[in-house]
Short mmCIF file of C-alpha atoms in Angstrom, two decimals:
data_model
loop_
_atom_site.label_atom_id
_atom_site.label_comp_id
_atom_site.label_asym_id
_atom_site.label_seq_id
_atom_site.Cartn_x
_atom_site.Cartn_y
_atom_site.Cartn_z
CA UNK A 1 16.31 25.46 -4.09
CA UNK A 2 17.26 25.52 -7.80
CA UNK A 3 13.29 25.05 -8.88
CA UNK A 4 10.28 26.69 -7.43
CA UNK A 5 8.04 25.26 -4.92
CA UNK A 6 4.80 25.94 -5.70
CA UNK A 7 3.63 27.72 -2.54
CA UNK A 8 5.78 29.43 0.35
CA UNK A 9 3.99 26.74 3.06
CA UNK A 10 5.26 23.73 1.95
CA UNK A 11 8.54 25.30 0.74
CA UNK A 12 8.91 26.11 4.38
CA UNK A 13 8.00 22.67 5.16
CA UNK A 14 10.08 21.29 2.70
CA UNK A 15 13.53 22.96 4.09
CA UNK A 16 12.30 22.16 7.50
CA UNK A 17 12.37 18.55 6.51
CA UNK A 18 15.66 18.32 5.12
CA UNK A 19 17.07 20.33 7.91
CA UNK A 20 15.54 17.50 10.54
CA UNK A 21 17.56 15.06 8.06
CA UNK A 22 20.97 17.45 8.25
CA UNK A 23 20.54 18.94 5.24
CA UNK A 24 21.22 22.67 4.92
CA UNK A 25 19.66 25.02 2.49
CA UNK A 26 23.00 25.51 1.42
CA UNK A 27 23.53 22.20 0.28
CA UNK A 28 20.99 21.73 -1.30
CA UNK A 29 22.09 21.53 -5.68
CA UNK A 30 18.27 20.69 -7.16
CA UNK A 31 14.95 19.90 -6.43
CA UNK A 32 11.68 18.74 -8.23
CA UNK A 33 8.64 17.44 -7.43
CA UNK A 34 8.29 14.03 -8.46
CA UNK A 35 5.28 12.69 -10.59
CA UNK A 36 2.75 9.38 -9.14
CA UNK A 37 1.91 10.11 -5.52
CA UNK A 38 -1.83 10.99 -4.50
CA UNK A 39 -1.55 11.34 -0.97
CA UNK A 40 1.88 12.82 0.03
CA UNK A 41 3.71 15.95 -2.09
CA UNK A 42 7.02 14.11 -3.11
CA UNK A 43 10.04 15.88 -3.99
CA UNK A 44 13.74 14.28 -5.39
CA UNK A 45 16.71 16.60 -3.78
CA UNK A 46 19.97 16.16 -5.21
CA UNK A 47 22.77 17.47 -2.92
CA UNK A 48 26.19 19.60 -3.36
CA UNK A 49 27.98 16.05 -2.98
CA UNK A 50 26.01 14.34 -5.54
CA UNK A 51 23.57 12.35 -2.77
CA UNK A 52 20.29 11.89 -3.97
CA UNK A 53 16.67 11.97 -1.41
CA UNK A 54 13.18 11.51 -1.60
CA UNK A 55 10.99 14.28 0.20
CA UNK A 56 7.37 13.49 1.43
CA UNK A 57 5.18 15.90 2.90
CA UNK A 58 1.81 14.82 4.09
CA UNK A 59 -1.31 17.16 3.56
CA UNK A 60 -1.80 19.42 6.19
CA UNK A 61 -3.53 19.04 9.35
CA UNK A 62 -6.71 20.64 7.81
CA UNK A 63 -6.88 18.37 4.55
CA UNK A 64 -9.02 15.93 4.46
CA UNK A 65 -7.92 12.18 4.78
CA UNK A 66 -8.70 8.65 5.27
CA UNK A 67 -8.70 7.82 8.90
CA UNK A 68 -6.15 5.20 8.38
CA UNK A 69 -3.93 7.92 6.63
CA UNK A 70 -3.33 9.90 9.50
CA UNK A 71 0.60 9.15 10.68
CA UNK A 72 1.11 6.89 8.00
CA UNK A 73 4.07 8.64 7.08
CA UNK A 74 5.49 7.23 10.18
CA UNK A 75 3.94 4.01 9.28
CA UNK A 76 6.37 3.74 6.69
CA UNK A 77 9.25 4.44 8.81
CA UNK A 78 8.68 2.11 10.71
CA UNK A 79 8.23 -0.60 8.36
CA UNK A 80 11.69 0.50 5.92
CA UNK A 81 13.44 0.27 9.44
CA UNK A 82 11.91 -3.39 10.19
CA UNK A 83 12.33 -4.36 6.71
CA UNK A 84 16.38 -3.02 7.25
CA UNK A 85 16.89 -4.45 10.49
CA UNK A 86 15.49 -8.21 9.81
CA UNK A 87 15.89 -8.99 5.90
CA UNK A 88 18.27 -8.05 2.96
CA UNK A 89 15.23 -6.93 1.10
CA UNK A 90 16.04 -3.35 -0.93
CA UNK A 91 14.36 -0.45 0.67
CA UNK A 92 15.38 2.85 1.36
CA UNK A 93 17.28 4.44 4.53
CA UNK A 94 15.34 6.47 6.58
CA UNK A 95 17.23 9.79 7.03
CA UNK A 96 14.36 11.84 8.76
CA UNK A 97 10.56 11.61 10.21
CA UNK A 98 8.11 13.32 12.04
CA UNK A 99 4.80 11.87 12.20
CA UNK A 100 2.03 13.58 14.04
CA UNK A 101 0.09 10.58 14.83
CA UNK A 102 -2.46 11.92 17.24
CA UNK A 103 -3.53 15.33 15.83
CA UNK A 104 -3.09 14.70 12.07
CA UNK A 105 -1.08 12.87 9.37
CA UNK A 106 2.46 12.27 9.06
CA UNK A 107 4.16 15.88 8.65
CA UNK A 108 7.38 14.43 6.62
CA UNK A 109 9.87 11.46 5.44
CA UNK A 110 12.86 12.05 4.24
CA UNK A 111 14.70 8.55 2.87
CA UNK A 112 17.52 8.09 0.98
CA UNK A 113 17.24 7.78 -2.98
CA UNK A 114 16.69 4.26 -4.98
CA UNK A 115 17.90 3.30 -7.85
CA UNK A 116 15.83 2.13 -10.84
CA UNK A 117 12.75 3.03 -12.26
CA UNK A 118 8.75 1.30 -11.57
CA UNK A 119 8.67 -1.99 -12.83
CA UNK A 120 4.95 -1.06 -14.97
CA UNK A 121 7.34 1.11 -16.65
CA UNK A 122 10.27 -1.44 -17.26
CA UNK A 123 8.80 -4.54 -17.90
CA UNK A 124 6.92 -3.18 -21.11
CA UNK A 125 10.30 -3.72 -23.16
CA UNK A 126 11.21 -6.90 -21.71
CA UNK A 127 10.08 -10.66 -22.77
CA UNK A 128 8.20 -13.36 -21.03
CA UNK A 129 11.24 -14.63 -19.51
CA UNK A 130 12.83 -11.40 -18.83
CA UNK A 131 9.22 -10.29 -16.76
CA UNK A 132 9.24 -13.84 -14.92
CA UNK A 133 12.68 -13.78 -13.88
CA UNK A 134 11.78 -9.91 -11.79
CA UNK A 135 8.09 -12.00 -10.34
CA UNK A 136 10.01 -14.99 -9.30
CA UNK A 137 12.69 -12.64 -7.27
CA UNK A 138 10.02 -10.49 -6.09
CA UNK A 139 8.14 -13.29 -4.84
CA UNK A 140 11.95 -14.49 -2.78
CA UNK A 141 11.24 -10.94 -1.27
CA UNK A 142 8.02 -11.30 0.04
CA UNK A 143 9.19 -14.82 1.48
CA UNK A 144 11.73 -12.90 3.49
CA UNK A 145 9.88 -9.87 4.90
CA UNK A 146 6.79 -12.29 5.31
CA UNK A 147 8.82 -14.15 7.77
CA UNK A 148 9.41 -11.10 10.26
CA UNK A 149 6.35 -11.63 12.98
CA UNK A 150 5.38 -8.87 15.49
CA UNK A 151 4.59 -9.62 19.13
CA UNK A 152 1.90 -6.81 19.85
CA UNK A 153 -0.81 -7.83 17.70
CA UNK A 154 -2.48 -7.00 14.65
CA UNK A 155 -3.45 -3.86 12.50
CA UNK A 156 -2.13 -0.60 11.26
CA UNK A 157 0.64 0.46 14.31
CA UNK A 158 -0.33 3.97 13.10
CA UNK A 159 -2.17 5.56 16.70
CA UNK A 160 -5.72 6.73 15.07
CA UNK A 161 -6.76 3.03 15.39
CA UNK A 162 -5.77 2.61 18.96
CA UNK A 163 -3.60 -0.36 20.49
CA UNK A 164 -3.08 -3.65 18.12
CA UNK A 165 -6.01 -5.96 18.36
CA UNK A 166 -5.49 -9.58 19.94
CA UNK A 167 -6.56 -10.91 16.89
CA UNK A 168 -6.50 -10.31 13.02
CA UNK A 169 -10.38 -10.90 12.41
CA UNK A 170 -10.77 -7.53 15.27
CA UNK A 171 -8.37 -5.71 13.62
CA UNK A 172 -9.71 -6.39 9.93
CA UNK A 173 -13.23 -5.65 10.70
CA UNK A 174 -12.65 -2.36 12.67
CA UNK A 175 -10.12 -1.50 9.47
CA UNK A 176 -13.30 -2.16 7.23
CA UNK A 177 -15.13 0.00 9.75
CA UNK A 178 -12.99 2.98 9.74
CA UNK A 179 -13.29 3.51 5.61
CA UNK A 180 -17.36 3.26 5.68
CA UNK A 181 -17.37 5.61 8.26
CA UNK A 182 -15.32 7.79 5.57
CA UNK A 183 -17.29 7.03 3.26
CA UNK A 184 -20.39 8.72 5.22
CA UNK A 185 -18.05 11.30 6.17
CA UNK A 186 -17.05 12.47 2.29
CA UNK A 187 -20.65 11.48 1.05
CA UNK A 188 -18.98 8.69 -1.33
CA UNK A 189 -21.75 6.40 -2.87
CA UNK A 190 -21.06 2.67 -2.16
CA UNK A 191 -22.83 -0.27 -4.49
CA UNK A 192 -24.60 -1.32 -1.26
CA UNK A 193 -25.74 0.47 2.03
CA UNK A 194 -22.65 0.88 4.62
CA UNK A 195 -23.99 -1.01 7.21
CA UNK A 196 -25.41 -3.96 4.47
CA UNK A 197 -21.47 -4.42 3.60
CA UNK A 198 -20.57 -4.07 7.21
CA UNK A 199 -22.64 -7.52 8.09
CA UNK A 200 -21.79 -9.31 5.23
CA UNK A 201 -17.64 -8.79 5.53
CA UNK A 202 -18.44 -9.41 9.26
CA UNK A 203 -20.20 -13.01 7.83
CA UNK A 204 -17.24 -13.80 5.79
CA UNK A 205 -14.67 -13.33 8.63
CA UNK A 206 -14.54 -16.54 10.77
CA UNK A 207 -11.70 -17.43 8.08
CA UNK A 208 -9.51 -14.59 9.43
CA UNK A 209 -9.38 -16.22 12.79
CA UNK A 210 -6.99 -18.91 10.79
CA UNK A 211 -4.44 -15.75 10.92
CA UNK A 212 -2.97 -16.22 14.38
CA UNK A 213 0.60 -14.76 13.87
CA UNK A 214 1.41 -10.92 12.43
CA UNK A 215 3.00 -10.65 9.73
CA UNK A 216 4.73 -7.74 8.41
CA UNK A 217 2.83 -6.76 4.90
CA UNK A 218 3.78 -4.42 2.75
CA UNK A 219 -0.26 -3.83 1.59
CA UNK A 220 0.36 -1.67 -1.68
CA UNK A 221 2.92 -3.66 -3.60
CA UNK A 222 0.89 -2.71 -7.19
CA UNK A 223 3.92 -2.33 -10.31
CA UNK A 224 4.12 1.55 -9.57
CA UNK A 225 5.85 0.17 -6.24
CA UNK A 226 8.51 -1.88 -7.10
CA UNK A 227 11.77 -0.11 -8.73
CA UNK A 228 14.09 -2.10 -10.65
CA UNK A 229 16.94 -1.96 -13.23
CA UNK A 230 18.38 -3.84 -16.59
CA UNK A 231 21.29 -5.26 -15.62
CA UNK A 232 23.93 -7.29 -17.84
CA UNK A 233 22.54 -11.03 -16.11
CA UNK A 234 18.84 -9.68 -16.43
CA UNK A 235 16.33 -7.18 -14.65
CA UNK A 236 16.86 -6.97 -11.06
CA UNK A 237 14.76 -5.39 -8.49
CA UNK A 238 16.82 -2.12 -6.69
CA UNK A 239 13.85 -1.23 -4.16
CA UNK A 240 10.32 -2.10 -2.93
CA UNK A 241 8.81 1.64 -2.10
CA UNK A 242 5.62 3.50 -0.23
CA UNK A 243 5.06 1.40 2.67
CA UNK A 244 2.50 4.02 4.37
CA UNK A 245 -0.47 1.54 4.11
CA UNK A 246 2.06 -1.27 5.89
CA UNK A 247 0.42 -3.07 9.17
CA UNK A 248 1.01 -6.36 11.07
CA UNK A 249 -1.46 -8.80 9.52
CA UNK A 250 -1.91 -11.47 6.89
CA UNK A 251 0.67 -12.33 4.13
CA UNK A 252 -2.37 -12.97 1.65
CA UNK A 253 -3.41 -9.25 2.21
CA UNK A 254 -0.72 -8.85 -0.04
CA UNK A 255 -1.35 -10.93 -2.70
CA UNK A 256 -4.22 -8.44 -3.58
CA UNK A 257 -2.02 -5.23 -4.41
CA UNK A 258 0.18 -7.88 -6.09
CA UNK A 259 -2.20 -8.63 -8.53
CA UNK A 260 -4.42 -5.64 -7.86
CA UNK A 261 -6.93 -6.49 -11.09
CA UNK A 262 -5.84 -10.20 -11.83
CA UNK A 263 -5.60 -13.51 -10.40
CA UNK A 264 -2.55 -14.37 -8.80
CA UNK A 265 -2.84 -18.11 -8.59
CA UNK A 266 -1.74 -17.49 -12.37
CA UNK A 267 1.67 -16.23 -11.44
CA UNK A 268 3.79 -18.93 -11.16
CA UNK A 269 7.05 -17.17 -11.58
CA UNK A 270 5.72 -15.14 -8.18
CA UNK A 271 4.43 -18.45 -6.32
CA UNK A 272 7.58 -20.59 -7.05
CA UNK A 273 9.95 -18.08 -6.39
CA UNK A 274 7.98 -17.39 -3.04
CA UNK A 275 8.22 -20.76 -2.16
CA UNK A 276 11.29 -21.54 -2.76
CA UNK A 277 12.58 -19.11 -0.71
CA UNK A 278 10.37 -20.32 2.47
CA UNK A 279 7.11 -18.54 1.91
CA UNK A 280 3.95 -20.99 2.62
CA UNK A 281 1.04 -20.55 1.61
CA UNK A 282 -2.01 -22.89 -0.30
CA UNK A 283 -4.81 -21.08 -2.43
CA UNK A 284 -7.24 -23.24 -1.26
CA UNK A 285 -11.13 -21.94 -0.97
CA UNK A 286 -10.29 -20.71 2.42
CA UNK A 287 -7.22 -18.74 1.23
CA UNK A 288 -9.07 -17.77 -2.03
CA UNK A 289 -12.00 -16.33 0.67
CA UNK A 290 -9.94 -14.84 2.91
CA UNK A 291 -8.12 -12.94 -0.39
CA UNK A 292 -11.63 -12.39 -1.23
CA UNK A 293 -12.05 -10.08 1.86
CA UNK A 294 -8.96 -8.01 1.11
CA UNK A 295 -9.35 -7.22 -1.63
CA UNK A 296 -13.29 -5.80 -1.13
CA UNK A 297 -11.48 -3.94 2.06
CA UNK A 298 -8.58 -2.50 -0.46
CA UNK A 299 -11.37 -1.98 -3.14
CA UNK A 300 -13.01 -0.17 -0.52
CA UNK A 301 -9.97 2.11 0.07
CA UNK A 302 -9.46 2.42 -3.69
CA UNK A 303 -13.25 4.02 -4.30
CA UNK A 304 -13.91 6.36 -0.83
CA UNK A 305 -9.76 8.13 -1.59
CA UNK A 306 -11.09 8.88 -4.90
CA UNK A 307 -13.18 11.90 -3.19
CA UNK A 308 -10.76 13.62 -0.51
CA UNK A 309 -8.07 13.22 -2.96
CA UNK A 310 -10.23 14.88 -6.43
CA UNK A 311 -9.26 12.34 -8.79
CA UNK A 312 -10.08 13.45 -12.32
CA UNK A 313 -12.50 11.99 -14.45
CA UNK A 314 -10.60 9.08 -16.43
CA UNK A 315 -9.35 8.01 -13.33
CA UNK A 316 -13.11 7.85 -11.42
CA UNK A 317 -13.86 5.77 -15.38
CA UNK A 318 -11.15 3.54 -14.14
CA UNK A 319 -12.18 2.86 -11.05
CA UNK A 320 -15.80 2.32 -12.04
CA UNK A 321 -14.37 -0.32 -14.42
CA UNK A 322 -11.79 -2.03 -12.71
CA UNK A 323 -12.92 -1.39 -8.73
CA UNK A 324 -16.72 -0.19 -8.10
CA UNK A 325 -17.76 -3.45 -10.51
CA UNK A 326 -15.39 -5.92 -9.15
CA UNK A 327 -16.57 -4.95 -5.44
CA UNK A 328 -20.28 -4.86 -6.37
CA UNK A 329 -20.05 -8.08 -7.65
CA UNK A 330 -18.32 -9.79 -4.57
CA UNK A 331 -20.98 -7.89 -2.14
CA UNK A 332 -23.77 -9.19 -4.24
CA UNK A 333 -21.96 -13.00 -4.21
CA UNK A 334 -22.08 -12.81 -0.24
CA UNK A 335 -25.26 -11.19 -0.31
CA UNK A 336 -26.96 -13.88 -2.31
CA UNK A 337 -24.99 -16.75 0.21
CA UNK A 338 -22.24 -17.60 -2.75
CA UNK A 339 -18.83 -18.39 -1.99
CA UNK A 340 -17.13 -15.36 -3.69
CA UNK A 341 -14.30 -17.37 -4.64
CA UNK A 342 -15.01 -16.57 -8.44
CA UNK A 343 -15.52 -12.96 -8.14
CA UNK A 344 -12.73 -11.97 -6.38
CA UNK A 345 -10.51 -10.29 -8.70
CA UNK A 346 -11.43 -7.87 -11.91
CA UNK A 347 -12.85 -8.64 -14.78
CA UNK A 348 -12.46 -5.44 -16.55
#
């Protein structure tokens, strides 16, 4: 390794993990760790031959996670294969993985390197047009990987949740379970009593049992997500990254990382270029209340991480602003009997 690792551990992990991917200490020319993960240590390895890979290591068996986190490194295996296999949508090549589903997290994943850079990054120099050209292709994406079904049933495939459930409204509400139990377990303050939010999402979820296929959905598709590139016809999208959250479910789950703090009925350029390439789907009041749900569950997600993972203080501010508010207000719209359909994105 041409840079240090901080700590002999996860160097040792790290070489282990590029020697289950047939990589060699020896040919190994560079290696740094790479800025914007907060669950996984991520490291880009550039080889003798010029061959560039991503590295991710999940925290250790003893470091305290989400219980939806644990194997979720394989988790995303599993869905850059399926995306591979059944569309032509850019992802990376799995080269390596070892996921300890039963006793712990993921231990690595190593994937091939992606072009490009994060489209928050990019799309700050481009125009209108430029910017709507990338949400119109991106939405052609979702079309296609939105159209690959599973057979098994729905919910995380990772094995701390058990066997997919028969249907998506079982496999939601034990999801929304599993992250107020960690909430009780890291002592993380919620704007209303677990249980209280418990039988109000379980109120709301007759919609859900409209759901009756699994889809394959992506779940975290926020800007930091999506690489792409200026090219000499206009930006193009090279790859569609970090599937560990992935799960068979509902293609309006991910319509909430899409637009994690806006409204995405606003984004034509993402809807038309969706539906033109053979995704369905009508906001209606029952879509709009379904979205309503995941996004309190991903809210949910977004708040109780904050603690196991020791965010710093402008990003709790943040997440106050633009998450804790948001969710308080759509748990005191149920509460009161309202239709949450106007509370159910941020605004912060």
């Amino acid at each position: 390794m041409s840079e240090p690792v901080e700590d002999e551990r996860r160097r040792a992990r790290l070489v282990a993990a590029l020697e289950d991917a047939g990589v060699g200490p020896d040919r190994v020319a560079g290696c740094r760790k790479l800025d914007g993960g907060t669950f996984s240590a991520v490291f880009g390895v550039r080889t003798v031959d010029g061959a560039g890979l991503v590295v991710k290591l999940a925290p250790g068996p003893d470091d305290p996670v989400l219980r939806y986190e644990r194997g979720i490194l394989g988790t995303e295996a599993w869905y850059l294969r399926t995306a591979r296999e059944r569309t032509s949508v850019p992802v990376a090549t799995v080269l390596a993985v070892s996921a300890r589903d039963e006793g712990g997290p993921g231990d690595h994943l190593v994937t091939s390197e992606c072009p490009g850079v994060p489209w928050d990054r990019l799309a700050r120099d481009l125009d209108a047009g430029a910017r709507a050209q990338v949400r119109a292709e991106l939405g052609g994406h979702m079309a296609q990987l939105h159209a690959v079904t599973g057979t098994e049933g729905f919910g995380y495939p990772a094995l701390p949740f058990g066997p997919l459930r028969p249907s998506w409204r079982e496999a939601f509400l034990e999801m929304v379970d599993a992250v107020l139990d960690d909430a009780g377990r890291f002592a993380v303050p919620l704007p209303r009593p677990a249980e209280e939010i418990r039988v109000v999402i379980a109120a709301e979820s007759s919609v859900l049992d409209e759901v009756t296929v699994p889809r394959l959905v992506h779940w975290d598709l926020w800007d930091g997500n999506i690489l792409a590139e200026r090219r000499p016809e206009g930006p193009r999208i090279t790859a569609l990254i970090d599937a560990e959250r992935a799960l068979w479910g509902d293609p309006l789950a991910e319509f909430v990382s899409l637009a994690l703090t806006h409204d995405i009925t606003g984004d034509d350029a993402f809807l038309n270029g969706y539906r033109a390439a053979g995704g369905s789907v009508v906001l209606d009041a029952s879509a709009l209340n379904r979205i309503a749900l995941y996004r309190a569950y991903l809210y949910l997600i977004m708040w109780v991480e904050a603690r196991p993972r020791r965010f710093d203080a402008a990003t709790l501010d943040w997440l106050g602003r633009e998450v804790l508010t948001p969710l308080a207000a759509m748990l005191d719209a149920w509460h009161r009997g309202e239709g949450p359909v106007t509370h159910w994105w941020s605004t912060g």
